[in-house]
Amino acid sequence: MQRLDLRQLLSQKLSPQQIQFIKLLQIPTAELEMRIKEEMEINPALEEGREETADEYSESDDYDNDSDEDYGKDDVVDINDYLNDDEISGYKMQGDRGGDDDNDRDLPIAMTSSLNDSLMDQLGYLELDDKQYSIGMQLIGSIDHDGYIRRDLRAIANDLAFSQNIETTEEEIELVLHLIQSFDPAGIGARDLPECLLLQLERREQDKITVLAERIIRESFDEFTKKHYTRIQSKFGITEDELKKAVDLIIKLNPKPGGAGAGMTRVQYIIPDFILTNNNGQLELSLNSRNAPDLRISRSYSEMFDAYDKSDKKDKKLKETVTFVKQKLDAAKWFIDAIRQRQNTLLRTMEAIIKYQHDFFLEGDESELRPMILKDIAEEIGMDISTVSRVANSKAVQTEFGIYPLKYFFSEGIATDSGEDASSREVKHILKEIIDKESKRKPLSDEKIEKMLNEKGYNIARRTVAKYREQLNIPVARLRKEL
């Protein structure tokens, strides 16, 4: 038998305005301009322009709420709610920084030709028949972003048969592949790392060291990658000096010939969201808003209300028009308010970070960084941790010492002998200095680094040393060994 029960539950739901604010909060300044343009395209009540003064509004902006008896209380629209609100009519604030020059609003993008275009140009210089040229195009299209061809030649032959109706053999494809491997950059079109290194060595002068380097790659590549140099020296019967020269030659080769040139190179420079200056010991913070134009409510929409107010005709069609205009005005008001709230939140968060890391921002000394987590800033500004996380996720600040992502200033604490906590970033900095100064013939193990850090007063375990070393992309001691 079915049973019906009534239950009272409390739940939290985000309003559309809150969702809009959250989305605006987490995007960086570089993307804000695009977001604003999208909103202006879908909402004609929102337009770009400087804030108008109260004197510029006509007396007809005051909408008579009693002019239409057919409208209910909820249907009455007061234009003053939208046009005379000084807090939201424009979102530029005193803390903003940005020029009026339209050129300053251009996002600096560096565009160069692609690796694929360069290879196709070189392919055109070869005297190939139509079939070979089609094979070459297929091979170039199969090159990965790092410059390698990892697809099996049989699979490429099948692709040519099905897509271009070209019957070919693996031998024909390999012949064209060897031609492509002679292109620049050296090593392009290799099928694995040893082949890539050999292609580069083949272009060098074939002296004794180059020949030795080729033999090491062909015959002892596994020992070379594991740095078992004594085995290699014994196997080839060479001196330590010869081995060192051959190893030095190999490690200077490019393991990724495609590099940043594969595919279309699109470099977007970091645009800081904050600008921090040191004025005689006084830190001054401003928002970088050059990618955000001035916004205001459209003047033409107030004129619609003025025309409606003076009109004697109050039909259903006109009512629908006014309702539509009201919805657009609401959306424009919410959007401008969300922009204003976004900037207030950004400033409050950054000001709290500056207060917490004041010594670092004065000197730029990494050792002055204090342990700081999201909760510390959230409690300082009275906001939720998720809000601080959204601000710190994709924002950056420009200082006199360079541009730093906000994430850089958050780190866990490490206990010291003095009873105070040291930033994990400070410990990483010292760990890197220790490794940089070590003897490359006898690199320090994690256990020895642990002891050295303990002697400096940092209470740190060996597994933590290993974790920090990996975060710094520093290999283990055996792989740091040099001849």
Short mmCIF file of C-alpha atoms in Angstrom, two decimals:
data_model
loop_
_atom_site.label_atom_id
_atom_site.label_comp_id
_atom_site.label_asym_id
_atom_site.label_seq_id
_atom_site.Cartn_x
_atom_site.Cartn_y
_atom_site.Cartn_z
CA MET A 1 0.00 0.00 0.00
CA GLN A 2 1.43 3.36 -1.02
CA ARG A 3 1.93 5.96 1.61
CA LEU A 4 2.03 9.73 1.27
CA ASP A 5 4.09 11.79 3.72
CA LEU A 6 4.68 15.49 4.05
CA ARG A 7 8.24 16.51 4.92
CA GLN A 8 9.76 19.88 5.57
CA LEU A 9 13.35 20.23 4.35
CA LEU A 10 15.81 23.10 4.35
CA SER A 11 17.99 23.41 1.26
CA GLN A 12 20.24 26.03 -0.25
CA LYS A 13 19.91 27.09 -3.88
CA LEU A 14 21.93 29.64 -5.79
CA SER A 15 20.00 32.42 -7.44
CA PRO A 16 20.72 33.30 -11.09
CA GLN A 17 22.49 36.45 -9.87
CA GLN A 18 24.77 34.42 -7.57
CA ILE A 19 25.60 31.99 -10.37
CA GLN A 20 26.44 34.93 -12.63
CA PHE A 21 28.72 36.43 -9.98
CA ILE A 22 30.53 33.13 -9.40
CA LYS A 23 31.21 32.71 -13.12
CA LEU A 24 32.48 36.29 -13.42
CA LEU A 25 34.65 35.92 -10.33
CA GLN A 26 36.65 32.96 -11.56
CA ILE A 27 37.61 34.34 -15.00
CA PRO A 28 40.83 36.43 -15.29
CA THR A 29 40.88 40.00 -16.51
CA ALA A 30 42.13 38.84 -19.92
CA GLU A 31 38.82 37.03 -20.53
CA LEU A 32 36.55 39.60 -18.94
CA GLU A 33 36.37 41.79 -22.06
CA MET A 34 35.06 38.88 -24.14
CA ARG A 35 32.47 38.04 -21.50
CA ILE A 36 31.25 41.64 -21.40
CA LYS A 37 30.95 41.76 -25.19
CA GLU A 38 28.89 38.57 -25.14
CA GLU A 39 26.51 40.10 -22.59
CA MET A 40 26.17 43.29 -24.63
CA GLU A 41 25.28 41.26 -27.73
CA ILE A 42 22.39 39.49 -26.02
CA ASN A 43 21.19 42.45 -23.94
CA PRO A 44 20.54 45.72 -25.79
CA ALA A 45 19.83 47.48 -22.48
CA LEU A 46 23.55 47.24 -21.66
CA GLU A 47 25.91 49.49 -23.55
CA GLU A 48 29.48 50.70 -23.46
CA GLY A 49 30.10 54.27 -22.38
CA ARG A 50 30.98 56.51 -19.51
CA GLU A 51 28.61 57.04 -16.65
CA GLU A 52 26.15 59.88 -17.25
CA THR A 53 25.52 62.51 -14.60
CA ALA A 54 22.14 63.05 -13.03
CA ASP A 55 21.71 66.36 -14.91
CA GLU A 56 21.78 64.53 -18.22
CA TYR A 57 18.56 62.71 -17.44
CA SER A 58 15.31 64.39 -18.40
CA GLU A 59 12.39 64.88 -16.07
CA SER A 60 10.48 62.27 -18.01
CA ASP A 61 12.64 59.54 -16.47
CA ASP A 62 10.38 59.61 -13.40
CA TYR A 63 7.81 57.04 -14.24
CA ASP A 64 4.27 57.66 -12.91
CA ASN A 65 3.28 54.45 -11.15
CA ASP A 66 -0.42 55.47 -11.14
CA SER A 67 -0.68 56.16 -14.87
CA ASP A 68 -2.05 52.77 -15.80
CA GLU A 69 -4.96 51.33 -13.90
CA ASP A 70 -4.74 48.06 -15.80
CA TYR A 71 -1.32 47.21 -14.38
CA GLY A 72 -1.01 45.40 -11.10
CA LYS A 73 1.35 46.49 -8.38
CA ASP A 74 3.96 43.96 -9.45
CA ASP A 75 3.82 45.11 -13.08
CA VAL A 76 4.68 48.74 -12.37
CA VAL A 77 8.14 49.69 -13.60
CA ASP A 78 10.11 52.49 -11.97
CA ILE A 79 12.82 53.65 -14.35
CA ASN A 80 14.65 55.33 -11.45
CA ASP A 81 15.56 51.86 -10.19
CA TYR A 82 17.72 51.46 -13.27
CA LEU A 83 18.91 54.88 -14.40
CA ASN A 84 19.51 56.87 -11.21
CA ASP A 85 21.36 54.27 -9.16
CA ASP A 86 24.79 55.81 -8.64
CA GLU A 87 26.19 52.59 -7.26
CA ILE A 88 25.63 50.52 -10.38
CA SER A 89 25.32 52.87 -13.33
CA GLY A 90 28.99 52.25 -14.05
CA TYR A 91 31.38 49.76 -12.54
CA LYS A 92 34.64 51.69 -12.81
CA MET A 93 35.86 52.37 -9.29
CA GLN A 94 38.61 54.32 -7.63
CA GLY A 95 40.81 51.26 -7.29
CA ASP A 96 40.81 50.60 -11.03
CA ARG A 97 43.69 51.32 -13.36
CA GLY A 98 43.26 51.57 -17.11
CA GLY A 99 43.72 54.04 -19.91
CA ASP A 100 41.23 55.28 -22.46
CA ASP A 101 43.42 54.37 -25.37
CA ASP A 102 41.70 51.72 -27.46
CA ASN A 103 45.07 50.23 -28.30
CA ASP A 104 45.57 49.35 -24.65
CA ARG A 105 42.57 47.07 -24.81
CA ASP A 106 44.09 44.75 -27.36
CA LEU A 107 45.06 41.41 -25.89
CA PRO A 108 48.74 40.84 -26.73
CA ILE A 109 48.84 37.69 -28.83
CA ALA A 110 51.93 36.45 -30.62
CA MET A 111 51.20 34.43 -33.76
CA THR A 112 53.78 32.59 -35.83
CA SER A 113 53.64 30.10 -38.70
CA SER A 114 53.07 26.49 -37.74
CA LEU A 115 55.52 23.61 -37.95
CA ASN A 116 53.12 21.90 -40.33
CA ASP A 117 53.30 24.86 -42.74
CA SER A 118 57.09 24.83 -42.59
CA LEU A 119 57.27 21.10 -43.37
CA MET A 120 54.78 21.46 -46.23
CA ASP A 121 56.92 24.23 -47.71
CA GLN A 122 60.00 21.99 -47.56
CA LEU A 123 58.04 19.12 -49.10
CA GLY A 124 57.22 21.35 -52.05
CA TYR A 125 60.91 21.78 -52.82
CA LEU A 126 61.36 18.05 -53.47
CA GLU A 127 60.86 16.64 -56.96
CA LEU A 128 58.14 14.12 -56.11
CA ASP A 129 55.42 12.57 -58.23
CA ASP A 130 51.77 12.90 -57.22
CA LYS A 131 51.73 9.64 -55.28
CA GLN A 132 54.87 10.47 -53.30
CA TYR A 133 53.57 13.97 -52.58
CA SER A 134 50.31 12.53 -51.20
CA ILE A 135 52.31 10.13 -49.02
CA GLY A 136 54.41 13.04 -47.77
CA MET A 137 51.30 15.06 -46.89
CA GLN A 138 49.89 12.10 -44.99
CA LEU A 139 53.15 11.62 -43.07
CA ILE A 140 53.40 15.32 -42.15
CA GLY A 141 49.80 15.24 -40.97
CA SER A 142 50.67 12.28 -38.73
CA ILE A 143 53.49 14.12 -36.90
CA ASP A 144 52.64 14.70 -33.22
CA HIS A 145 53.06 17.99 -31.38
CA ASP A 146 56.58 17.03 -30.23
CA GLY A 147 57.79 16.14 -33.73
CA TYR A 148 57.43 12.34 -33.68
CA ILE A 149 55.52 9.95 -35.96
CA ARG A 150 54.13 7.29 -33.65
CA ARG A 151 51.66 5.71 -36.04
CA ASP A 152 52.62 2.41 -37.62
CA LEU A 153 53.49 2.66 -41.31
CA ARG A 154 50.94 -0.03 -42.08
CA ALA A 155 48.22 2.10 -40.48
CA ILE A 156 49.31 5.07 -42.60
CA ALA A 157 49.11 2.86 -45.72
CA ASN A 158 45.55 1.91 -44.77
CA ASP A 159 44.64 5.57 -44.27
CA LEU A 160 45.90 6.39 -47.76
CA ALA A 161 43.93 3.50 -49.25
CA PHE A 162 40.63 4.37 -47.55
CA SER A 163 40.75 8.16 -47.57
CA GLN A 164 42.56 8.90 -50.86
CA ASN A 165 42.26 5.60 -52.75
CA ILE A 166 46.07 5.36 -53.01
CA GLU A 167 47.54 1.85 -52.94
CA THR A 168 51.06 1.87 -51.50
CA THR A 169 53.51 -0.27 -49.54
CA GLU A 170 55.36 0.29 -46.29
CA GLU A 171 58.62 0.46 -48.24
CA GLU A 172 57.33 3.35 -50.38
CA ILE A 173 56.13 5.18 -47.28
CA GLU A 174 59.46 4.66 -45.51
CA LEU A 175 61.31 6.06 -48.53
CA VAL A 176 59.32 9.30 -48.32
CA LEU A 177 59.67 9.30 -44.53
CA HIS A 178 63.47 9.34 -44.84
CA LEU A 179 63.16 12.41 -47.06
CA ILE A 180 61.00 14.17 -44.45
CA GLN A 181 63.52 13.25 -41.75
CA SER A 182 66.06 15.35 -43.64
CA PHE A 183 63.88 18.45 -43.12
CA ASP A 184 64.43 21.11 -40.50
CA PRO A 185 64.31 20.99 -37.54
CA ALA A 186 66.77 18.13 -37.17
CA GLY A 187 65.19 15.00 -35.74
CA ILE A 188 61.72 15.69 -37.13
CA GLY A 189 59.67 12.65 -38.15
CA ALA A 190 61.50 10.23 -35.86
CA ARG A 191 59.57 7.21 -34.61
CA ASP A 192 61.24 7.04 -31.21
CA LEU A 193 63.81 8.90 -29.09
CA PRO A 194 66.94 6.94 -30.21
CA GLU A 195 66.07 7.55 -33.88
CA CYS A 196 65.48 11.25 -33.11
CA LEU A 197 68.93 11.59 -31.50
CA LEU A 198 70.64 9.65 -34.29
CA LEU A 199 69.05 11.87 -36.95
CA GLN A 200 70.57 14.88 -35.23
CA LEU A 201 73.99 13.27 -34.83
CA GLU A 202 74.07 12.29 -38.52
CA ARG A 203 74.07 15.99 -39.44
CA ARG A 204 77.13 16.69 -37.35
CA GLU A 205 80.75 16.31 -38.37
CA GLN A 206 81.57 12.62 -38.11
CA ASP A 207 84.53 12.86 -35.73
CA LYS A 208 85.54 10.31 -33.09
CA ILE A 209 83.21 11.64 -30.37
CA THR A 210 80.18 11.83 -32.69
CA VAL A 211 80.73 8.24 -33.86
CA LEU A 212 81.07 7.14 -30.22
CA ALA A 213 77.82 8.93 -29.32
CA GLU A 214 76.03 7.14 -32.15
CA ARG A 215 77.33 3.76 -30.93
CA ILE A 216 76.19 4.48 -27.38
CA ILE A 217 72.66 5.28 -28.60
CA ARG A 218 72.49 2.25 -30.91
CA GLU A 219 74.07 -0.33 -28.62
CA SER A 220 73.73 0.93 -25.03
CA PHE A 221 70.80 3.31 -24.95
CA ASP A 222 69.21 1.58 -21.95
CA GLU A 223 72.42 1.89 -19.90
CA PHE A 224 72.73 5.53 -20.98
CA THR A 225 69.22 6.45 -19.78
CA LYS A 226 69.95 4.80 -16.41
CA LYS A 227 73.35 6.53 -16.19
CA HIS A 228 75.28 3.30 -15.83
CA TYR A 229 78.40 4.97 -17.17
CA THR A 230 80.88 2.47 -15.80
CA ARG A 231 79.23 -0.33 -17.82
CA ILE A 232 79.34 1.78 -20.99
CA GLN A 233 83.00 2.64 -20.42
CA SER A 234 83.87 -1.01 -19.88
CA LYS A 235 81.80 -2.18 -22.88
CA PHE A 236 83.42 0.17 -25.39
CA GLY A 237 86.88 0.23 -23.81
CA ILE A 238 87.08 4.03 -23.73
CA THR A 239 88.54 6.55 -21.32
CA GLU A 240 86.48 8.54 -18.85
CA ASP A 241 87.24 11.72 -20.76
CA GLU A 242 85.96 10.26 -24.05
CA LEU A 243 82.80 9.02 -22.35
CA LYS A 244 82.21 12.42 -20.78
CA LYS A 245 82.52 14.19 -24.16
CA ALA A 246 80.14 11.73 -25.83
CA VAL A 247 77.56 12.04 -23.01
CA ASP A 248 77.81 15.84 -23.10
CA LEU A 249 77.16 15.77 -26.84
CA ILE A 250 74.09 13.54 -26.47
CA ILE A 251 72.44 15.52 -23.66
CA LYS A 252 72.73 18.71 -25.72
CA LEU A 253 70.56 17.22 -28.47
CA ASN A 254 66.87 18.15 -28.70
CA PRO A 255 64.59 15.29 -27.55
CA LYS A 256 61.47 17.13 -28.82
CA PRO A 257 62.24 18.60 -32.25
CA GLY A 258 58.62 19.69 -32.70
CA GLY A 259 58.84 21.85 -29.60
CA ALA A 260 56.43 24.77 -29.41
CA GLY A 261 56.28 24.96 -33.18
CA ALA A 262 53.99 22.00 -33.72
CA GLY A 263 50.52 23.11 -34.63
CA MET A 264 49.62 26.77 -34.60
CA THR A 265 51.71 28.59 -32.08
CA ARG A 266 49.50 30.89 -30.07
CA VAL A 267 51.27 32.56 -27.18
CA GLN A 268 49.09 34.50 -24.82
CA TYR A 269 51.10 36.68 -22.51
CA ILE A 270 50.08 36.89 -18.87
CA ILE A 271 48.02 39.97 -18.18
CA PRO A 272 48.10 40.73 -14.44
CA ASP A 273 44.78 41.29 -12.71
CA PHE A 274 46.42 43.42 -10.03
CA ILE A 275 49.20 45.98 -10.12
CA LEU A 276 51.19 46.50 -6.92
CA THR A 277 53.64 49.35 -6.55
CA ASN A 278 55.98 50.27 -3.71
CA ASN A 279 55.82 54.01 -3.07
CA ASN A 280 58.60 54.66 -0.53
CA GLY A 281 57.64 51.66 1.57
CA GLN A 282 53.90 52.19 1.07
CA LEU A 283 52.32 49.38 -0.96
CA GLU A 284 49.67 50.64 -3.37
CA LEU A 285 47.26 48.19 -5.00
CA SER A 286 45.11 48.78 -8.07
CA LEU A 287 43.02 46.63 -10.37
CA ASN A 288 44.13 46.28 -13.96
CA SER A 289 40.87 46.91 -15.81
CA ARG A 290 42.12 47.96 -19.24
CA ASN A 291 40.32 45.00 -20.77
CA ALA A 292 36.97 46.03 -19.28
CA PRO A 293 35.07 48.93 -20.90
CA ASP A 294 32.79 51.33 -19.01
CA LEU A 295 29.23 50.02 -18.78
CA ARG A 296 25.93 51.78 -18.30
CA ILE A 297 22.21 51.30 -18.80
CA SER A 298 21.08 52.18 -22.32
CA ARG A 299 19.58 55.67 -22.62
CA SER A 300 17.22 54.56 -25.39
CA TYR A 301 15.43 52.22 -22.98
CA SER A 302 14.51 55.10 -20.71
CA GLU A 303 13.02 56.83 -23.74
CA MET A 304 10.82 53.78 -24.30
CA PHE A 305 9.38 54.26 -20.84
CA ASP A 306 8.97 57.98 -21.53
CA ALA A 307 7.01 57.21 -24.71
CA TYR A 308 4.85 54.73 -22.83
CA ASP A 309 4.16 57.25 -20.05
CA LYS A 310 2.90 59.86 -22.57
CA SER A 311 0.91 57.38 -24.62
CA ASP A 312 -2.86 57.23 -24.19
CA LYS A 313 -3.04 53.78 -25.68
CA LYS A 314 -2.54 50.99 -23.11
CA ASP A 315 -3.04 47.81 -25.11
CA LYS A 316 -1.69 44.31 -24.50
CA LYS A 317 1.06 44.61 -27.12
CA LEU A 318 2.48 47.70 -25.45
CA LYS A 319 2.33 45.98 -22.09
CA GLU A 320 4.34 43.04 -23.49
CA THR A 321 6.90 45.47 -24.87
CA VAL A 322 7.33 47.18 -21.51
CA THR A 323 7.65 43.79 -19.78
CA PHE A 324 10.41 42.81 -22.23
CA VAL A 325 12.24 46.09 -21.62
CA LYS A 326 11.94 45.62 -17.86
CA GLN A 327 13.51 42.14 -18.12
CA LYS A 328 16.44 43.51 -20.11
CA LEU A 329 16.92 46.34 -17.64
CA ASP A 330 16.90 43.85 -14.78
CA ALA A 331 19.52 41.71 -16.52
CA ALA A 332 21.71 44.75 -17.25
CA LYS A 333 21.45 45.93 -13.65
CA TRP A 334 22.35 42.47 -12.32
CA PHE A 335 25.32 42.21 -14.66
CA ILE A 336 26.76 45.60 -13.74
CA ASP A 337 26.20 44.82 -10.07
CA ALA A 338 28.01 41.46 -10.51
CA ILE A 339 30.97 43.27 -12.12
CA ARG A 340 31.08 45.72 -9.23
CA GLN A 341 30.88 42.90 -6.69
CA ARG A 342 33.61 41.00 -8.56
CA GLN A 343 36.00 43.92 -8.32
CA ASN A 344 35.25 44.48 -4.63
CA THR A 345 35.94 40.80 -3.91
CA LEU A 346 39.17 40.83 -5.92
CA LEU A 347 40.45 43.90 -4.10
CA ARG A 348 39.52 42.60 -0.65
CA THR A 349 41.19 39.25 -1.32
CA MET A 350 44.39 40.77 -2.72
CA GLU A 351 44.59 43.31 0.11
CA ALA A 352 44.38 40.45 2.62
CA ILE A 353 47.16 38.57 0.80
CA ILE A 354 49.34 41.69 0.82
CA LYS A 355 48.71 42.13 4.53
CA TYR A 356 49.66 38.51 5.18
CA GLN A 357 52.77 38.55 2.96
CA HIS A 358 53.74 42.18 3.54
CA ASP A 359 57.46 41.50 4.05
CA PHE A 360 57.73 39.59 0.79
CA PHE A 361 56.07 42.34 -1.26
CA LEU A 362 58.48 44.89 0.22
CA GLU A 363 61.70 43.02 -0.57
CA GLY A 364 60.77 40.20 -2.95
CA ASP A 365 62.73 37.75 -0.79
CA GLU A 366 61.23 34.27 -1.07
CA SER A 367 62.42 33.39 2.43
CA GLU A 368 60.03 36.08 3.76
CA LEU A 369 56.96 34.18 2.58
CA ARG A 370 54.78 33.09 5.48
CA PRO A 371 52.77 29.86 5.53
CA MET A 372 49.32 30.75 4.23
CA ILE A 373 46.31 28.66 3.25
CA LEU A 374 42.96 29.57 1.69
CA LYS A 375 41.29 29.42 5.09
CA ASP A 376 43.53 32.19 6.45
CA ILE A 377 42.43 34.64 3.75
CA ALA A 378 38.79 33.52 3.92
CA GLU A 379 38.69 34.29 7.64
CA GLU A 380 40.44 37.63 7.10
CA ILE A 381 37.87 38.89 4.59
CA GLY A 382 34.86 37.07 6.03
CA MET A 383 34.11 35.02 2.93
CA ASP A 384 33.87 31.35 2.05
CA ILE A 385 36.99 29.34 1.18
CA SER A 386 35.50 28.50 -2.24
CA THR A 387 35.29 32.22 -3.04
CA VAL A 388 38.97 32.75 -2.21
CA SER A 389 39.84 29.67 -4.26
CA ARG A 390 38.06 31.10 -7.32
CA VAL A 391 39.94 34.37 -6.96
CA ALA A 392 43.32 32.66 -6.54
CA ASN A 393 42.78 30.07 -9.24
CA SER A 394 43.50 32.10 -12.38
CA LYS A 395 44.61 35.56 -11.23
CA ALA A 396 48.06 37.15 -11.19
CA VAL A 397 49.65 40.24 -9.64
CA GLN A 398 52.35 42.44 -11.14
CA THR A 399 55.01 43.51 -8.63
CA GLU A 400 58.38 45.19 -8.92
CA PHE A 401 59.94 41.72 -8.78
CA GLY A 402 57.86 40.19 -11.59
CA ILE A 403 54.40 38.77 -12.23
CA TYR A 404 53.22 36.10 -9.79
CA PRO A 405 50.10 33.91 -9.89
CA LEU A 406 48.13 34.27 -6.64
CA LYS A 407 48.55 30.54 -6.03
CA TYR A 408 52.26 31.23 -5.53
CA PHE A 409 51.61 32.86 -2.14
CA PHE A 410 49.70 29.92 -0.68
CA SER A 411 51.78 27.24 0.99
CA GLU A 412 51.68 24.89 3.95
CA GLY A 413 53.79 25.36 7.07
CA ILE A 414 56.85 23.43 8.26
CA ALA A 415 57.69 23.41 11.96
CA THR A 416 61.11 24.79 12.96
CA ASP A 417 63.26 24.47 16.08
CA SER A 418 62.33 28.03 17.05
CA GLY A 419 58.70 27.02 17.39
CA GLU A 420 57.55 29.06 14.38
CA ASP A 421 56.24 27.73 11.10
CA ALA A 422 58.22 28.21 7.90
CA SER A 423 56.63 28.31 4.47
CA SER A 424 57.02 25.15 2.40
CA ARG A 425 58.11 27.44 -0.44
CA GLU A 426 60.97 28.68 1.73
CA VAL A 427 61.99 25.07 2.42
CA LYS A 428 61.83 24.26 -1.30
CA HIS A 429 64.04 27.26 -2.02
CA ILE A 430 66.68 26.03 0.46
CA LEU A 431 66.38 22.45 -0.83
CA LYS A 432 67.05 23.67 -4.38
CA GLU A 433 70.08 25.66 -3.21
CA ILE A 434 71.48 22.55 -1.50
CA ILE A 435 71.08 20.48 -4.68
CA ASP A 436 72.54 23.24 -6.89
CA LYS A 437 75.67 23.34 -4.71
CA GLU A 438 76.12 19.56 -4.45
CA SER A 439 78.91 17.68 -6.19
CA LYS A 440 77.50 16.28 -9.43
CA ARG A 441 79.91 13.38 -9.18
CA LYS A 442 78.39 12.40 -5.81
CA PRO A 443 74.83 13.82 -5.66
CA LEU A 444 73.14 13.99 -2.26
CA SER A 445 70.51 11.41 -1.40
CA ASP A 446 67.16 12.41 0.10
CA GLU A 447 68.36 11.13 3.50
CA LYS A 448 71.41 13.41 3.44
CA ILE A 449 69.29 16.39 2.36
CA GLU A 450 66.90 15.61 5.20
CA LYS A 451 69.75 15.75 7.72
CA MET A 452 71.06 19.01 6.29
CA LEU A 453 67.62 20.62 6.54
CA ASN A 454 67.23 19.34 10.09
CA GLU A 455 70.58 20.91 10.97
CA LYS A 456 69.24 24.22 9.62
CA GLY A 457 66.30 23.95 12.02
CA TYR A 458 63.60 22.61 9.70
CA ASN A 459 61.80 19.58 11.11
CA ILE A 460 61.16 17.70 7.91
CA ALA A 461 60.92 14.00 7.06
CA ARG A 462 62.65 12.20 4.20
CA ARG A 463 59.37 11.51 2.37
CA THR A 464 58.59 15.24 2.51
CA VAL A 465 62.02 15.96 1.00
CA ALA A 466 61.20 13.53 -1.81
CA LYS A 467 57.79 15.17 -2.35
CA TYR A 468 59.27 18.68 -2.56
CA ARG A 469 62.07 17.47 -4.84
CA GLU A 470 59.51 15.96 -7.23
CA GLN A 471 57.44 19.15 -7.16
CA LEU A 472 60.58 21.04 -8.22
CA ASN A 473 61.08 18.53 -11.09
CA ILE A 474 64.44 17.48 -9.68
CA PRO A 475 65.35 13.81 -10.36
CA VAL A 476 66.70 11.38 -7.80
CA ALA A 477 70.40 11.43 -6.89
CA ARG A 478 71.35 8.63 -9.30
CA LEU A 479 69.94 10.53 -12.28
CA ARG A 480 71.65 13.77 -11.22
CA LYS A 481 75.06 12.17 -11.41
CA GLU A 482 77.47 13.56 -13.98
CA LEU A 483 80.97 12.52 -15.04
#
